[in-house]
Short mmCIF file of C-alpha atoms in Angstrom, two decimals:
data_model
loop_
_atom_site.label_atom_id
_atom_site.label_comp_id
_atom_site.label_asym_id
_atom_site.label_seq_id
_atom_site.Cartn_x
_atom_site.Cartn_y
_atom_site.Cartn_z
CA MET N 139 52.20 -3.54 -18.13
CA ILE N 140 49.10 -3.94 -20.12
CA THR N 141 47.35 -1.84 -22.82
CA ILE N 142 43.55 -1.05 -23.40
CA ALA N 143 42.59 -3.42 -26.86
CA LYS N 144 42.18 -1.79 -29.97
CA ILE N 145 38.61 -0.17 -30.09
CA ALA N 146 36.48 0.19 -33.25
CA SER N 147 35.14 3.74 -32.54
CA PRO N 148 37.91 6.11 -32.77
CA ILE N 149 36.21 7.99 -30.21
CA ALA N 150 35.78 5.44 -27.65
CA PRO N 151 39.12 5.79 -26.09
CA PHE N 152 38.63 9.82 -25.47
CA TYR N 153 35.44 8.75 -23.61
CA MET N 154 36.67 5.67 -21.33
CA ASP N 155 40.10 7.24 -20.28
CA LYS N 156 37.72 10.80 -19.40
CA MET N 157 35.61 8.27 -17.52
CA TYR N 158 38.54 6.66 -15.35
CA ARG N 159 39.94 10.19 -14.85
CA ASP N 160 36.98 11.69 -13.87
CA LEU N 161 35.70 8.48 -11.34
CA ASN N 162 40.03 7.60 -10.33
CA SER N 163 39.46 11.82 -8.57
CA ILE N 164 36.61 10.93 -6.13
CA THR N 165 37.28 7.22 -5.35
CA GLY N 166 41.58 7.90 -5.44
CA LYS N 167 42.09 4.15 -5.86
CA GLU N 168 44.52 4.87 -8.56
CA ASN N 169 47.40 6.75 -9.68
CA TYR N 170 47.97 6.66 -13.00
CA GLU N 171 47.40 9.68 -15.13
CA SER N 172 45.51 7.30 -17.80
CA VAL N 173 43.70 4.53 -18.10
CA HIS N 174 45.38 3.01 -21.15
CA LEU N 175 48.55 3.11 -18.23
CA ALA N 176 46.28 0.94 -16.31
CA TYR N 177 47.01 -2.48 -15.36
CA PHE N 178 44.40 -4.21 -16.09
CA PRO N 179 42.53 -5.59 -12.52
CA LYS N 180 42.99 -8.83 -10.63
CA VAL N 181 40.40 -11.28 -10.87
CA ASN N 182 39.37 -11.79 -7.06
CA GLU N 183 37.62 -15.07 -6.89
CA GLN N 184 36.43 -14.56 -3.80
CA ILE N 185 33.48 -11.81 -4.18
CA ILE N 186 32.51 -14.54 -7.95
CA ASP N 187 28.76 -14.85 -7.02
CA LYS N 188 28.31 -18.38 -9.12
CA SER N 189 24.39 -18.15 -7.55
CA LEU N 190 23.59 -14.80 -8.89
CA GLU N 191 25.58 -16.17 -12.04
CA GLU N 192 23.65 -19.35 -12.33
CA ARG N 193 20.71 -17.38 -11.92
CA MET N 194 21.11 -14.96 -14.79
CA GLU N 195 22.31 -18.19 -16.95
CA MET N 196 18.67 -19.59 -16.05
CA ALA N 197 17.02 -16.26 -17.18
CA GLN N 198 18.37 -15.55 -20.48
CA THR N 199 18.46 -19.37 -21.63
CA ILE N 200 14.27 -19.06 -20.50
CA SER N 201 14.46 -15.77 -22.01
CA SER N 202 15.45 -17.21 -25.02
CA MET N 203 13.20 -20.59 -25.77
CA ILE N 204 10.20 -17.82 -24.97
CA LEU N 205 11.11 -15.59 -27.44
CA GLY N 206 11.96 -18.62 -30.27
CA LEU N 207 8.69 -20.18 -29.41
CA ARG N 208 7.26 -16.72 -30.12
CA ARG N 209 8.80 -16.53 -33.01
CA LYS N 210 7.82 -20.28 -33.78
CA VAL N 211 4.18 -18.95 -34.33
CA SER N 212 5.18 -15.55 -35.72
CA ILE N 213 4.00 -13.39 -32.10
CA LYS N 214 5.50 -10.03 -31.59
CA VAL N 215 7.45 -9.39 -28.60
CA ARG N 216 5.39 -6.24 -28.06
CA GLN N 217 1.89 -8.42 -28.03
CA PRO N 218 1.85 -9.44 -24.54
CA LEU N 219 1.37 -13.10 -23.34
CA GLN N 220 -0.73 -14.76 -20.19
CA LYS N 221 1.35 -17.29 -18.55
CA ILE N 222 4.67 -20.14 -19.07
CA MET N 223 4.95 -23.31 -17.03
CA VAL N 224 8.08 -24.55 -16.32
CA PRO N 225 9.30 -27.71 -14.27
CA SER N 226 11.66 -27.48 -11.15
CA VAL N 227 14.86 -28.71 -12.05
CA SER N 228 16.52 -28.58 -8.20
CA ASP N 229 15.37 -27.80 -5.07
CA ASP N 230 16.08 -23.86 -4.97
CA PHE N 231 14.44 -23.65 -8.01
CA ALA N 232 11.80 -21.78 -6.38
CA GLU N 233 14.08 -19.65 -4.72
CA GLN N 234 16.07 -18.14 -7.75
CA MET N 235 13.23 -18.45 -10.07
CA ALA N 236 12.34 -15.34 -7.76
CA LYS N 237 14.87 -13.68 -8.14
CA VAL N 238 15.07 -13.77 -11.95
CA GLU N 239 10.97 -13.51 -12.87
CA GLN N 240 10.48 -10.22 -14.11
CA ILE N 241 13.85 -9.72 -16.28
CA ILE N 242 12.02 -12.85 -17.16
CA LYS N 243 8.73 -11.39 -17.68
CA THR N 244 9.86 -7.77 -19.08
CA GLU N 245 11.98 -9.25 -21.94
CA THR N 246 9.44 -11.78 -23.36
CA ASN N 247 6.20 -10.28 -22.14
CA ILE N 248 4.49 -12.71 -20.65
CA LYS N 249 2.35 -11.81 -17.46
CA GLU N 250 2.63 -15.09 -15.27
CA ILE N 251 5.46 -17.87 -14.61
CA GLN N 252 4.57 -20.72 -13.34
CA ILE N 253 6.19 -23.59 -12.07
CA LEU N 254 6.05 -27.64 -11.59
CA ASP N 255 6.99 -29.25 -8.97
CA ASP N 256 7.72 -33.05 -9.97
CA SER N 257 3.82 -34.75 -9.02
CA SER N 258 2.52 -32.35 -12.19
CA ASP N 259 1.70 -34.43 -15.33
CA PHE N 260 0.84 -31.32 -17.00
CA LEU N 261 3.74 -31.82 -19.30
CA VAL N 262 4.54 -35.45 -20.53
CA LYS N 263 8.09 -35.83 -21.68
CA LYS N 264 9.83 -38.45 -24.19
CA ILE N 265 13.04 -39.98 -24.03
CA LYS N 266 15.17 -41.58 -26.36
CA ALA N 267 19.11 -42.90 -26.25
CA ASN N 268 21.64 -40.75 -27.62
CA PHE N 269 22.58 -43.30 -30.03
CA LYS N 270 26.27 -41.65 -31.76
CA VAL N 271 26.64 -41.32 -27.63
CA LEU N 272 25.96 -44.14 -25.61
CA GLY N 273 26.94 -46.67 -28.68
CA PRO N 274 30.59 -46.47 -27.88
CA ARG N 275 29.87 -47.19 -24.65
CA TYR N 276 27.24 -49.57 -24.50
CA GLY N 277 27.86 -51.72 -28.28
CA LYS N 278 26.80 -54.92 -27.30
CA ILE N 279 23.84 -54.35 -24.91
CA MET N 280 22.91 -51.24 -26.56
CA LYS N 281 19.51 -52.10 -27.98
CA GLN N 282 18.42 -53.75 -24.42
CA VAL N 283 19.45 -50.28 -23.13
CA ALA N 284 18.11 -48.15 -25.26
CA ASN N 285 14.71 -50.27 -25.09
CA ALA N 286 15.31 -49.30 -21.10
CA ILE N 287 15.55 -45.61 -21.34
CA SER N 288 12.57 -45.44 -23.59
CA GLN N 289 10.35 -47.34 -20.05
CA MET N 290 11.91 -44.64 -17.70
CA SER N 291 8.97 -42.99 -16.43
CA GLN N 292 7.78 -39.20 -15.68
CA LYS N 293 9.38 -39.89 -12.33
CA ASP N 294 12.16 -41.06 -13.46
CA ILE N 295 12.87 -38.49 -16.18
CA ALA N 296 12.76 -35.55 -13.72
CA SER N 297 14.92 -37.83 -11.67
CA LEU N 298 17.51 -37.50 -14.57
CA GLU N 299 17.29 -34.22 -15.17
CA ARG N 300 17.51 -32.57 -11.71
CA ASN N 301 20.39 -34.84 -11.09
CA ASP N 302 21.47 -34.97 -14.62
CA SER N 303 22.54 -39.15 -13.66
CA PHE N 304 20.07 -41.43 -13.24
CA THR N 305 21.53 -45.42 -13.48
CA LEU N 306 19.50 -48.27 -14.99
CA ASN N 307 19.97 -52.07 -14.63
CA VAL N 308 20.74 -53.26 -18.01
CA GLU N 309 21.16 -57.31 -17.91
CA GLY N 310 22.55 -57.84 -14.97
CA GLN N 311 24.79 -54.35 -15.73
CA GLU N 312 24.70 -50.77 -14.23
CA VAL N 313 24.08 -47.88 -17.02
CA ALA N 314 24.38 -44.66 -15.87
CA ILE N 315 23.32 -42.06 -17.91
CA THR N 316 22.81 -38.68 -18.44
CA THR N 317 21.27 -36.14 -19.78
CA ALA N 318 23.94 -35.57 -22.38
CA ASP N 319 23.15 -39.28 -22.95
CA VAL N 320 20.20 -38.95 -23.89
CA GLU N 321 17.06 -37.18 -26.48
CA ILE N 322 14.26 -35.35 -23.85
CA ASN N 323 10.72 -34.09 -25.91
CA SER N 324 7.66 -32.83 -24.39
CA GLU N 325 3.99 -33.69 -26.06
CA ASP N 326 2.32 -31.21 -27.44
CA ILE N 327 0.11 -29.41 -26.13
CA PRO N 328 -3.63 -28.24 -26.94
CA GLY N 329 -3.51 -24.61 -27.85
CA TRP N 330 0.67 -24.41 -26.01
CA LEU N 331 4.13 -24.54 -27.23
CA VAL N 332 7.07 -26.57 -25.53
CA ALA N 333 10.98 -26.90 -25.97
CA ASN N 334 13.47 -28.07 -24.31
CA GLU N 335 16.76 -27.05 -23.85
CA GLY N 336 19.89 -28.34 -21.63
CA LYS N 337 17.66 -29.32 -18.10
CA TYR N 338 15.08 -26.15 -19.09
CA THR N 339 11.72 -26.87 -20.29
CA VAL N 340 9.40 -24.06 -20.72
CA ALA N 341 5.60 -24.05 -21.72
CA LEU N 342 4.11 -21.04 -23.49
CA ASP N 343 0.41 -20.39 -23.44
CA ILE N 344 -0.20 -19.32 -27.21
CA ASN N 345 -4.25 -18.13 -26.96
CA VAL N 346 -4.75 -14.64 -27.60
CA THR N 347 -7.65 -13.31 -25.48
CA PRO N 348 -8.96 -10.37 -27.05
CA GLU N 349 -8.09 -8.46 -24.02
CA LEU N 350 -4.50 -9.12 -24.70
CA VAL N 351 -5.33 -8.29 -28.23
CA GLU N 352 -6.55 -5.01 -26.97
CA GLU N 353 -3.07 -4.39 -24.55
CA GLY N 354 -0.84 -5.39 -27.88
CA ILE N 355 -2.55 -2.64 -29.54
CA ALA N 356 -0.89 -0.43 -27.19
CA ARG N 357 2.00 -0.82 -27.43
CA GLU N 358 1.70 -1.17 -31.04
CA PHE N 359 0.57 2.85 -31.08
CA VAL N 360 3.22 3.48 -28.58
CA ASN N 361 6.50 1.88 -30.36
CA ARG N 362 4.53 4.25 -33.40
CA ILE N 363 3.76 7.32 -31.36
CA GLN N 364 7.44 6.40 -30.31
CA ASN N 365 9.12 6.73 -33.79
CA ILE N 366 7.62 9.71 -34.93
CA ARG N 367 8.70 11.67 -32.52
CA LYS N 368 12.27 10.32 -32.81
CA ASP N 369 11.88 11.41 -36.53
CA SER N 370 10.13 14.24 -35.89
CA ASN N 371 13.72 15.80 -33.43
CA PHE N 372 11.23 16.00 -30.36
CA ASP N 373 12.87 16.21 -27.61
CA ILE N 374 12.36 13.89 -24.56
CA THR N 375 11.19 15.84 -22.09
CA ASP N 376 8.33 17.75 -25.41
CA ARG N 377 4.75 17.43 -24.58
CA ILE N 378 2.56 16.36 -27.41
CA ARG N 379 -1.71 15.71 -28.00
CA VAL N 380 -2.01 13.07 -30.77
CA LYS N 381 -4.92 12.61 -33.03
CA ILE N 382 -6.23 9.43 -34.62
CA SER N 383 -8.41 8.31 -37.29
CA SER N 384 -11.50 6.19 -36.23
CA THR N 385 -10.97 2.07 -37.05
CA ALA N 386 -13.99 -0.59 -36.06
CA GLU N 387 -10.16 -2.69 -35.43
CA LEU N 388 -8.54 0.13 -33.42
CA ASP N 389 -10.69 2.24 -31.46
CA THR N 390 -11.74 0.22 -28.83
CA ALA N 391 -7.74 -0.32 -27.60
CA VAL N 392 -7.64 3.08 -27.41
CA ASN N 393 -9.79 3.99 -25.52
CA HIS N 394 -9.52 1.23 -23.30
CA TYR N 395 -5.09 1.92 -22.89
CA ARG N 396 -5.56 6.06 -23.60
CA GLU N 397 -4.02 7.05 -20.24
CA TYR N 398 -0.96 3.95 -20.49
CA ILE N 399 -0.30 5.51 -24.35
CA CYS N 400 -0.44 9.06 -22.78
CA GLY N 401 1.80 7.69 -20.20
CA GLN N 402 4.45 6.72 -22.33
CA THR N 403 4.68 8.82 -24.89
CA LEU N 404 4.38 12.42 -22.87
CA ALA N 405 1.05 13.04 -24.29
CA ASN N 406 -1.40 15.59 -22.54
CA SER N 407 -4.81 14.00 -24.96
CA ILE N 408 -5.57 11.71 -27.35
CA GLU N 409 -8.30 12.32 -30.13
CA ILE N 410 -9.95 9.69 -32.20
CA VAL N 411 -10.89 11.29 -35.05
CA ALA N 412 -13.06 10.51 -38.99
CA ASN N 413 -10.32 12.33 -41.07
CA VAL N 414 -6.47 13.10 -39.68
CA GLU N 415 -5.31 15.67 -41.98
CA ASN N 416 -1.41 15.83 -42.48
CA GLY N 417 -0.95 12.85 -40.39
CA THR N 418 1.79 9.84 -41.24
CA GLU N 419 -0.01 6.54 -42.44
CA ILE N 420 1.37 3.60 -40.05
CA ASP N 421 -0.23 0.27 -39.72
CA VAL N 422 -1.07 -1.29 -36.86
CA ASN N 423 -1.82 -5.28 -36.23
CA ASP N 424 -2.23 -5.01 -40.33
CA VAL N 425 -4.69 -2.50 -39.87
CA ASN N 426 -3.93 1.10 -42.25
CA VAL N 427 -4.75 4.47 -39.90
CA LYS N 428 -3.64 7.93 -39.58
CA ILE N 429 -2.12 9.55 -36.91
CA LEU N 430 -0.50 13.04 -36.17
CA VAL N 431 1.82 13.87 -33.47
CA ALA N 432 1.96 17.33 -32.54
CA LYS N 433 3.97 18.98 -30.46
CA GLU N 434 1.80 21.45 -27.99
#
């Protein structure tokens, strides 16, 4: 009989056992008095959804790439960005992407995902041989192999990424390569950042329009107000009123997104005033502003 492994929190086993007993009292699936006396469930490989696992791995990888590009240019996640472009890597890529598109958008705060097909010339890729991997296999003709790889067309590179295999003819010899045998990078595009990881490529539009800046400011205000609510020990259902000291840089965004900020923070009103007394000093987009959050 297998028992549950040690858990860091001394309280966690109690709640785990209570949850087990509460659920089991309804389902009646097991006869054990405690989860600590139960067997671990056996894996039923027939119900494993490989397609779901692939989609979630894709969503995780692409989201991580986007967040990495954001960090590269110090753009906060709360600042919305307009678009990414992702080249298709399989026949069902668009279908798979559609099922996780909202997850990626939510995690990375982007508004649009465009899938590029093989005919698109927006992204120009460069390829070169990985000498450490290919050298031991093709030592005598390695120089010729490297040259043949560097001469691969955009269509050839796309085929390699899509199928994870490509065959070259070098000195009358067939040379089979995979994505692990080469290094593929995308050329820089003005106004975009590009990243490659495995078979995936992501191009991120880093142009921040005035409209996007305003939305980012609104999101920053929501974050600051929620933090003040928490620090003030307000109940989650408490309605509030908000006063914000007037600043030329922030007033327009607050006015445009007043309804959004109110909805996110349970504010009955947001008032922009010349001076805020007894408020909290906060920083929004490098602008110091004073804010008062009071319970209604």
